Tab-separated table of N, CA and C in Angstrom:
chain	number	residue	atom	x	y	z
A	16	UNK	N	178.501	105.527	12.048
A	16	UNK	CA	179.853	105.133	12.099
A	16	UNK	C	180.740	106.358	12.468
A	17	UNK	N	181.747	106.091	13.207
A	17	UNK	CA	182.748	107.096	13.443
A	17	UNK	C	184.036	106.404	13.774
A	18	UNK	N	185.165	107.133	13.661
A	18	UNK	CA	186.440	106.511	13.939
A	18	UNK	C	187.245	107.347	14.909
A	19	UNK	N	188.141	106.700	15.580
A	19	UNK	CA	189.164	107.346	16.372
A	19	UNK	C	190.450	107.172	15.594
A	20	UNK	N	191.545	107.509	16.186
A	20	UNK	CA	192.819	107.345	15.454
A	20	UNK	C	193.117	105.909	15.132
A	21	UNK	N	192.594	104.927	15.932
A	21	UNK	CA	192.975	103.566	15.753
A	21	UNK	C	191.830	102.571	15.615
A	22	UNK	N	190.575	103.035	15.666
A	22	UNK	CA	189.437	102.128	15.583
A	22	UNK	C	188.234	102.757	14.921
A	23	UNK	N	187.306	101.929	14.442
A	23	UNK	CA	186.059	102.449	13.829
A	23	UNK	C	184.910	101.802	14.600
A	24	UNK	N	183.934	102.584	14.957
A	24	UNK	CA	182.784	102.161	15.728
A	24	UNK	C	181.467	102.365	14.988
A	25	UNK	N	180.478	101.537	15.300
A	25	UNK	CA	179.134	101.652	14.725
A	25	UNK	C	178.180	101.942	15.896
A	26	UNK	N	177.335	102.971	15.739
A	26	UNK	CA	176.369	103.337	16.765
A	26	UNK	C	174.984	102.916	16.339
A	27	UNK	N	174.283	102.204	17.213
A	27	UNK	CA	172.871	101.868	17.014
A	27	UNK	C	172.042	102.915	17.731
A	28	UNK	N	171.350	103.773	16.994
A	28	UNK	CA	170.614	104.863	17.613
A	28	UNK	C	169.321	104.403	18.263
A	29	UNK	N	168.836	103.204	17.929
A	29	UNK	CA	167.628	102.703	18.585
A	29	UNK	C	167.865	102.386	20.075
A	30	UNK	N	168.934	101.675	20.382
A	30	UNK	CA	169.172	101.303	21.770
A	30	UNK	C	170.440	102.009	22.327
A	31	UNK	N	171.038	102.887	21.519
A	31	UNK	CA	172.233	103.667	21.928
A	31	UNK	C	173.449	102.759	22.229
A	32	UNK	N	173.435	101.606	21.640
A	32	UNK	CA	174.590	100.712	21.834
A	32	UNK	C	175.630	101.013	20.789
A	33	UNK	N	176.880	100.628	21.110
A	33	UNK	CA	177.978	100.846	20.182
A	33	UNK	C	178.746	99.515	19.991
A	34	UNK	N	179.167	99.266	18.761
A	34	UNK	CA	179.978	98.080	18.479
A	34	UNK	C	181.197	98.461	17.683
A	35	UNK	N	182.216	97.672	17.806
A	35	UNK	CA	183.494	97.951	17.138
A	35	UNK	C	183.444	97.291	15.780
A	36	UNK	N	183.712	98.071	14.709
A	36	UNK	CA	183.795	97.550	13.339
A	36	UNK	C	185.236	97.175	12.983
A	37	UNK	N	186.147	98.067	13.234
A	37	UNK	CA	187.584	97.820	13.099
A	37	UNK	C	188.171	98.015	14.472
A	38	UNK	N	188.748	96.955	15.052
A	38	UNK	CA	189.289	97.089	16.416
A	38	UNK	C	190.597	97.860	16.430
A	39	UNK	N	190.955	98.321	17.593
A	39	UNK	CA	192.259	98.950	17.848
A	39	UNK	C	193.238	97.825	18.026
A	40	UNK	N	193.990	97.528	16.947
A	40	UNK	CA	194.967	96.416	17.007
A	40	UNK	C	196.370	96.956	16.649
A	41	UNK	N	197.359	96.374	17.243
A	41	UNK	CA	198.716	96.816	16.999
A	41	UNK	C	199.094	96.604	15.528
A	42	UNK	N	198.515	95.552	14.877
A	42	UNK	CA	198.912	95.292	13.429
A	42	UNK	C	198.010	96.005	12.474
A	43	UNK	N	197.113	96.884	12.948
A	43	UNK	CA	196.225	97.607	12.055
A	43	UNK	C	196.170	99.092	12.355
A	44	UNK	N	197.324	99.680	12.504
A	44	UNK	CA	197.390	101.128	12.845
A	44	UNK	C	197.291	101.990	11.574
A	45	UNK	N	197.704	101.488	10.436
A	45	UNK	CA	197.704	102.262	9.219
A	45	UNK	C	196.724	101.698	8.255
A	46	UNK	N	195.550	102.299	8.132
A	46	UNK	CA	194.588	101.786	7.220
A	46	UNK	C	193.843	102.901	6.455
A	47	UNK	N	193.264	102.540	5.321
A	47	UNK	CA	192.415	103.416	4.528
A	47	UNK	C	191.067	102.782	4.469
A	48	UNK	N	189.965	103.531	4.492
A	48	UNK	CA	188.651	102.893	4.476
A	48	UNK	C	187.641	103.747	3.653
A	49	UNK	N	186.590	103.094	3.228
A	49	UNK	CA	185.514	103.740	2.526
A	49	UNK	C	184.232	102.870	2.634
A	50	UNK	N	183.116	103.505	2.811
A	50	UNK	CA	181.811	102.821	2.895
A	50	UNK	C	181.182	102.739	1.518
A	51	UNK	N	180.506	101.605	1.227
A	51	UNK	CA	179.824	101.497	-0.033
A	51	UNK	C	178.722	102.556	-0.110
A	52	UNK	N	178.332	102.858	-1.339
A	52	UNK	CA	177.329	103.884	-1.577
A	52	UNK	C	176.013	103.633	-0.944
A	53	UNK	N	175.668	102.344	-0.768
A	53	UNK	CA	174.400	101.971	-0.177
A	53	UNK	C	174.565	101.567	1.274
A	54	UNK	N	175.779	101.790	1.846
A	54	UNK	CA	176.101	101.645	3.282
A	54	UNK	C	175.945	100.221	3.786
A	55	UNK	N	175.994	99.233	2.903
A	55	UNK	CA	175.908	97.846	3.348
A	55	UNK	C	177.296	97.257	3.621
A	56	UNK	N	178.337	97.875	3.064
A	56	UNK	CA	179.667	97.325	3.189
A	56	UNK	C	180.675	98.392	3.558
A	57	UNK	N	181.732	97.897	4.214
A	57	UNK	CA	182.869	98.755	4.528
A	57	UNK	C	184.084	98.057	3.900
A	58	UNK	N	184.847	98.798	3.100
A	58	UNK	CA	186.101	98.275	2.591
A	58	UNK	C	187.246	99.013	3.309
A	59	UNK	N	188.230	98.255	3.755
A	59	UNK	CA	189.368	98.940	4.357
A	59	UNK	C	190.647	98.147	4.068
A	60	UNK	N	191.731	98.867	3.984
A	60	UNK	CA	193.050	98.302	3.687
A	60	UNK	C	193.922	98.437	4.887
A	61	UNK	N	194.539	97.323	5.339
A	61	UNK	CA	195.525	97.364	6.429
A	61	UNK	C	196.890	97.255	5.758
A	62	UNK	N	197.636	98.365	5.873
A	62	UNK	CA	198.930	98.394	5.131
A	62	UNK	C	200.018	97.548	5.775
A	63	UNK	N	199.950	97.296	7.073
A	63	UNK	CA	200.981	96.466	7.722
A	63	UNK	C	200.968	95.029	7.131
A	64	UNK	N	199.744	94.517	6.838
A	64	UNK	CA	199.630	93.170	6.314
A	64	UNK	C	199.313	93.159	4.773
A	65	UNK	N	199.230	94.362	4.197
A	65	UNK	CA	198.831	94.478	2.765
A	65	UNK	C	197.630	93.636	2.420
A	66	UNK	N	196.545	93.858	3.175
A	66	UNK	CA	195.321	93.153	2.971
A	66	UNK	C	194.167	94.142	2.795
A	67	UNK	N	193.246	93.806	1.899
A	67	UNK	CA	191.998	94.554	1.745
A	67	UNK	C	190.865	93.753	2.393
A	68	UNK	N	190.137	94.360	3.259
A	68	UNK	CA	189.016	93.705	3.992
A	68	UNK	C	187.713	94.259	3.437
A	69	UNK	N	186.786	93.389	3.194
A	69	UNK	CA	185.445	93.724	2.732
A	69	UNK	C	184.470	93.198	3.747
A	70	UNK	N	183.861	94.064	4.547
A	70	UNK	CA	183.010	93.671	5.638
A	70	UNK	C	181.541	93.979	5.338
A	71	UNK	N	180.675	92.972	5.469
A	71	UNK	CA	179.235	93.140	5.387
A	71	UNK	C	178.777	93.709	6.707
A	72	UNK	N	178.277	94.965	6.739
A	72	UNK	CA	177.956	95.584	7.967
A	72	UNK	C	176.674	95.063	8.616
A	73	UNK	N	175.855	94.338	7.821
A	73	UNK	CA	174.651	93.745	8.375
A	73	UNK	C	174.913	92.414	9.088
A	74	UNK	N	175.816	91.600	8.509
A	74	UNK	CA	176.103	90.284	9.083
A	74	UNK	C	177.390	90.213	9.892
A	75	UNK	N	178.308	91.163	9.608
A	75	UNK	CA	179.590	91.122	10.251
A	75	UNK	C	180.592	90.224	9.544
A	76	UNK	N	180.152	89.505	8.541
A	76	UNK	CA	181.064	88.639	7.804
A	76	UNK	C	182.059	89.460	6.999
A	77	UNK	N	183.278	88.943	6.880
A	77	UNK	CA	184.311	89.732	6.239
A	77	UNK	C	185.165	88.857	5.330
A	78	UNK	N	185.455	89.357	4.141
A	78	UNK	CA	186.404	88.708	3.225
A	78	UNK	C	187.705	89.473	3.355
A	79	UNK	N	188.811	88.748	3.243
A	79	UNK	CA	190.131	89.339	3.342
A	79	UNK	C	190.902	88.952	2.065
A	80	UNK	N	191.413	89.964	1.357
A	80	UNK	CA	192.119	89.766	0.093
A	80	UNK	C	193.554	90.185	0.297
A	81	UNK	N	194.500	89.286	0.018
A	81	UNK	CA	195.933	89.652	0.136
A	81	UNK	C	196.317	90.413	-1.136
A	82	UNK	N	196.935	91.518	-0.986
A	82	UNK	CA	197.306	92.410	-2.107
A	82	UNK	C	198.749	92.140	-2.559
A	83	UNK	N	199.087	92.675	-3.691
A	83	UNK	CA	200.392	92.489	-4.337
A	83	UNK	C	201.496	93.017	-3.407
A	84	UNK	N	202.430	92.158	-3.052
A	84	UNK	CA	203.509	92.520	-2.116
A	84	UNK	C	204.575	93.427	-2.775
A	85	UNK	N	204.474	93.635	-4.052
A	85	UNK	CA	205.414	94.538	-4.754
A	85	UNK	C	205.086	95.996	-4.376
A	86	UNK	N	203.952	96.222	-3.801
A	86	UNK	CA	203.568	97.576	-3.364
A	86	UNK	C	203.877	97.696	-1.886
A	87	UNK	N	204.179	98.924	-1.429
A	87	UNK	CA	204.479	99.112	-0.029
A	87	UNK	C	203.310	99.685	0.727
A	88	UNK	N	202.364	100.309	0.053
A	88	UNK	CA	201.188	100.864	0.723
A	88	UNK	C	200.047	101.007	-0.269
A	89	UNK	N	198.861	100.992	0.241
A	89	UNK	CA	197.662	101.186	-0.631
A	89	UNK	C	196.754	102.181	0.075
A	90	UNK	N	195.885	102.819	-0.723
A	90	UNK	CA	194.928	103.751	-0.150
A	90	UNK	C	194.002	104.366	-1.177
A	91	UNK	N	193.321	105.399	-0.796
A	91	UNK	CA	192.415	106.163	-1.670
A	91	UNK	C	191.360	105.244	-2.293
A	92	UNK	N	190.606	104.578	-1.465
A	92	UNK	CA	189.547	103.684	-1.931
A	92	UNK	C	188.354	104.459	-2.468
A	93	UNK	N	187.726	103.934	-3.509
A	93	UNK	CA	186.518	104.581	-4.058
A	93	UNK	C	185.604	103.520	-4.651
A	94	UNK	N	184.362	103.458	-4.221
A	94	UNK	CA	183.368	102.474	-4.716
A	94	UNK	C	182.731	102.974	-6.013
A	95	UNK	N	182.453	102.046	-6.917
A	95	UNK	CA	181.666	102.395	-8.128
A	95	UNK	C	180.228	102.727	-7.679
A	96	UNK	N	179.488	103.485	-8.535
A	96	UNK	CA	178.130	103.894	-8.112
A	96	UNK	C	177.208	102.686	-7.818
A	97	UNK	N	177.421	101.527	-8.474
A	97	UNK	CA	176.598	100.358	-8.237
A	97	UNK	C	177.193	99.400	-7.203
A	98	UNK	N	178.286	99.776	-6.560
A	98	UNK	CA	178.924	99.013	-5.498
A	98	UNK	C	179.508	97.696	-5.975
A	99	UNK	N	179.778	97.542	-7.278
A	99	UNK	CA	180.306	96.281	-7.804
A	99	UNK	C	181.836	96.299	-7.829
A	100	UNK	N	182.462	97.492	-7.820
A	100	UNK	CA	183.917	97.606	-7.915
A	100	UNK	C	184.425	98.615	-6.880
A	101	UNK	N	185.689	98.398	-6.519
A	101	UNK	CA	186.411	99.353	-5.663
A	101	UNK	C	187.743	99.623	-6.395
A	102	UNK	N	188.038	100.906	-6.578
A	102	UNK	CA	189.302	101.272	-7.146
A	102	UNK	C	190.180	101.816	-6.055
A	103	UNK	N	191.460	101.513	-6.078
A	103	UNK	CA	192.387	102.023	-5.066
A	103	UNK	C	193.761	102.193	-5.643
A	104	UNK	N	194.584	102.926	-4.923
A	104	UNK	CA	195.921	103.285	-5.411
A	104	UNK	C	196.980	102.527	-4.623
A	105	UNK	N	198.054	102.147	-5.282
A	105	UNK	CA	199.176	101.514	-4.608
A	105	UNK	C	200.441	102.360	-4.827
A	106	UNK	N	201.374	102.212	-3.910
A	106	UNK	CA	202.701	102.853	-3.984
A	106	UNK	C	203.751	101.802	-4.025
A	107	UNK	N	204.689	101.896	-4.964
A	107	UNK	CA	205.721	100.853	-5.056
A	107	UNK	C	206.802	101.033	-4.013
A	108	UNK	N	207.483	99.927	-3.707
A	108	UNK	CA	208.541	99.976	-2.694
A	108	UNK	C	209.771	100.709	-3.236
A	109	UNK	N	209.956	100.719	-4.538
A	109	UNK	CA	211.115	101.370	-5.106
A	109	UNK	C	211.089	102.855	-4.983
A	110	UNK	N	209.916	103.442	-5.133
A	110	UNK	CA	209.798	104.872	-5.078
A	110	UNK	C	208.376	105.241	-4.636
A	111	UNK	N	208.304	105.839	-3.463
A	111	UNK	CA	206.987	106.185	-2.895
A	111	UNK	C	206.195	107.155	-3.796
A	112	UNK	N	206.877	107.781	-4.756
A	112	UNK	CA	206.141	108.695	-5.638
A	112	UNK	C	205.621	107.987	-6.888
A	113	UNK	N	205.905	106.680	-7.024
A	113	UNK	CA	205.334	105.877	-8.136
A	113	UNK	C	204.035	105.325	-7.678
A	114	UNK	N	202.982	105.621	-8.413
A	114	UNK	CA	201.607	105.164	-8.063
A	114	UNK	C	201.070	104.267	-9.151
A	115	UNK	N	200.347	103.229	-8.704
A	115	UNK	CA	199.620	102.344	-9.611
A	115	UNK	C	198.152	102.388	-9.200
A	116	UNK	N	197.269	101.991	-10.130
A	116	UNK	CA	195.849	101.970	-9.806
A	116	UNK	C	195.312	100.548	-9.940
A	117	UNK	N	194.546	100.127	-8.976
A	117	UNK	CA	194.039	98.736	-8.843
A	117	UNK	C	192.525	98.712	-8.785
A	118	UNK	N	191.891	97.611	-9.177
A	118	UNK	CA	190.465	97.433	-9.166
A	118	UNK	C	190.097	96.111	-8.560
A	119	UNK	N	189.207	96.130	-7.578
A	119	UNK	CA	188.652	94.953	-6.975
A	119	UNK	C	187.222	94.722	-7.499
A	120	UNK	N	186.933	93.522	-7.968
A	120	UNK	CA	185.556	93.150	-8.317
A	120	UNK	C	184.943	92.561	-7.033
A	121	UNK	N	183.899	93.190	-6.551
A	121	UNK	CA	183.293	92.747	-5.265
A	121	UNK	C	182.603	91.395	-5.483
A	122	UNK	N	182.134	91.111	-6.722
A	122	UNK	CA	181.409	89.836	-6.969
A	122	UNK	C	182.295	88.606	-6.771
A	123	UNK	N	183.509	88.646	-7.352
A	123	UNK	CA	184.383	87.477	-7.287
A	123	UNK	C	185.682	87.709	-6.534
A	124	UNK	N	185.820	88.911	-5.939
A	124	UNK	CA	187.008	89.300	-5.121
A	124	UNK	C	188.329	89.242	-5.905
A	125	UNK	N	188.227	89.355	-7.258
A	125	UNK	CA	189.466	89.408	-8.036
A	125	UNK	C	190.026	90.838	-8.071
A	126	UNK	N	191.325	90.944	-8.135
A	126	UNK	CA	192.016	92.221	-8.140
A	126	UNK	C	192.815	92.313	-9.399
A	127	UNK	N	192.685	93.419	-10.170
A	127	UNK	CA	193.509	93.598	-11.343
A	127	UNK	C	194.168	94.975	-11.259
A	128	UNK	N	195.311	95.081	-11.890
A	128	UNK	CA	196.022	96.351	-11.997
A	128	UNK	C	195.483	97.114	-13.201
A	129	UNK	N	194.946	98.300	-12.981
A	129	UNK	CA	194.435	99.096	-14.099
A	129	UNK	C	195.560	99.910	-14.751
A	130	UNK	N	196.417	100.472	-13.925
A	130	UNK	CA	197.532	101.284	-14.424
A	130	UNK	C	198.791	100.861	-13.700
A	131	UNK	N	199.920	100.740	-14.414
A	131	UNK	CA	201.175	100.387	-13.742
A	131	UNK	C	201.758	101.554	-12.983
A	132	UNK	N	202.876	101.284	-12.260
A	132	UNK	CA	203.529	102.364	-11.538
A	132	UNK	C	203.856	103.483	-12.497
A	133	UNK	N	203.640	104.699	-12.047
A	133	UNK	CA	203.851	105.862	-12.873
A	133	UNK	C	204.363	106.991	-11.973
A	134	UNK	N	205.213	107.839	-12.491
A	134	UNK	CA	205.818	108.871	-11.644
A	134	UNK	C	204.856	110.039	-11.447
A	135	UNK	N	203.731	110.023	-12.098
A	135	UNK	CA	202.742	111.076	-11.880
A	135	UNK	C	201.899	110.697	-10.691
A	136	UNK	N	201.422	111.679	-9.971
A	136	UNK	CA	200.553	111.416	-8.820
A	136	UNK	C	199.101	111.352	-9.278
A	137	UNK	N	198.725	110.162	-9.822
A	137	UNK	CA	197.351	110.000	-10.288
A	137	UNK	C	196.475	109.552	-9.150
A	138	UNK	N	195.378	110.241	-8.978
A	138	UNK	CA	194.422	109.876	-7.934
A	138	UNK	C	193.035	109.770	-8.556
A	139	UNK	N	192.148	109.005	-7.971
A	139	UNK	CA	190.792	108.925	-8.489
A	139	UNK	C	190.046	110.192	-8.066
A	140	UNK	N	189.350	110.749	-9.016
A	140	UNK	CA	188.563	111.935	-8.713
A	140	UNK	C	187.100	111.556	-8.545
A	141	UNK	N	186.807	110.306	-8.856
A	141	UNK	CA	185.440	109.838	-8.748
A	141	UNK	C	185.036	109.011	-9.968
A	142	UNK	N	183.880	108.415	-9.883
A	142	UNK	CA	183.391	107.612	-10.948
A	142	UNK	C	182.444	108.411	-11.815
A	143	UNK	N	182.584	108.317	-13.151
A	143	UNK	CA	181.668	108.983	-14.044
A	143	UNK	C	180.409	108.148	-14.231
A	144	UNK	N	180.606	106.857	-14.279
A	144	UNK	CA	179.500	105.849	-14.330
A	144	UNK	C	180.037	104.544	-13.836
A	145	UNK	N	179.346	103.446	-14.005
A	145	UNK	CA	179.797	102.169	-13.454
A	145	UNK	C	181.034	101.557	-14.103
A	146	UNK	N	181.446	102.080	-15.269
A	146	UNK	CA	182.624	101.521	-15.931
A	146	UNK	C	183.693	102.600	-16.300
A	147	UNK	N	183.486	103.795	-15.824
A	147	UNK	CA	184.426	104.878	-16.143
A	147	UNK	C	184.850	105.604	-14.900
A	148	UNK	N	186.172	105.666	-14.715
A	148	UNK	CA	186.752	106.401	-13.584
A	148	UNK	C	187.378	107.666	-14.124
A	149	UNK	N	187.133	108.787	-13.489
A	149	UNK	CA	187.795	110.045	-13.853
A	149	UNK	C	189.034	110.155	-12.984
A	150	UNK	N	190.208	110.238	-13.658
A	150	UNK	CA	191.467	110.364	-12.970
A	150	UNK	C	191.928	111.809	-12.930
A	151	UNK	N	192.534	112.206	-11.845
A	151	UNK	CA	193.026	113.545	-11.705
A	151	UNK	C	194.525	113.458	-11.407
A	152	UNK	N	195.301	114.256	-12.117
A	152	UNK	CA	196.758	114.292	-11.898
A	152	UNK	C	197.029	115.467	-10.968
A	153	UNK	N	197.430	115.165	-9.737
A	153	UNK	CA	197.672	116.176	-8.713
A	153	UNK	C	198.712	117.193	-9.208
A	154	UNK	N	198.433	118.450	-8.917
A	154	UNK	CA	199.347	119.498	-9.262
A	154	UNK	C	199.237	120.067	-10.660
A	155	UNK	N	198.605	119.307	-11.571
A	155	UNK	CA	198.508	119.787	-12.932
A	155	UNK	C	197.115	120.345	-13.262
A	156	UNK	N	196.112	119.902	-12.553
A	156	UNK	CA	194.746	120.287	-12.849
A	156	UNK	C	194.137	119.477	-13.988
A	157	UNK	N	194.886	118.532	-14.538
A	157	UNK	CA	194.391	117.715	-15.649
A	157	UNK	C	193.561	116.539	-15.087
A	158	UNK	N	192.513	116.172	-15.830
A	158	UNK	CA	191.788	114.968	-15.513
A	158	UNK	C	191.459	114.216	-16.817
A	159	UNK	N	191.452	112.911	-16.712
A	159	UNK	CA	191.153	112.078	-17.891
A	159	UNK	C	190.231	110.929	-17.525
A	160	UNK	N	189.385	110.463	-18.428
A	160	UNK	CA	188.548	109.316	-18.112
A	160	UNK	C	189.340	108.010	-18.365
A	161	UNK	N	189.075	106.982	-17.558
A	161	UNK	CA	189.661	105.661	-17.738
A	161	UNK	C	188.538	104.709	-17.850
A	162	UNK	N	188.437	103.998	-18.963
A	162	UNK	CA	187.348	103.052	-19.191
A	162	UNK	C	187.824	101.650	-18.937
A	163	UNK	N	187.003	100.806	-18.392
A	163	UNK	CA	187.285	99.391	-18.224
A	163	UNK	C	185.990	98.607	-18.385
A	164	UNK	N	186.122	97.308	-18.647
A	164	UNK	CA	184.896	96.436	-18.641
A	164	UNK	C	185.296	95.002	-18.485
């Protein structure tokens, strides 16, 4: 896989063919993406339509989840080690410095808000295990675990 400024491509090294995974579309210029740990799925967010896309890279089938319209942008995707969850960050329309944290369950495609809008710049630093996310507060050097189940 590789990307240009506006599209993502998949290269088949056996026959040297290339296919488009995310097309260059006028309505999909601003997106965030991340591959699952076992490389079977690609998750990407299109901010123009506030949708999260979950694409099976083997079949090409894709689920599209409409995100909370109270947020103006989403990004910073991170898959859990077992590929059952994706955590991502949202920015509110009221203040681009207010960040919230969201969780998608890949099994049932449900989305929940883990943390409400906060004036701290909280970003995911990675997963500690399948139910614990380590959060990092930008600029402070502090990190804290966040548990969910």
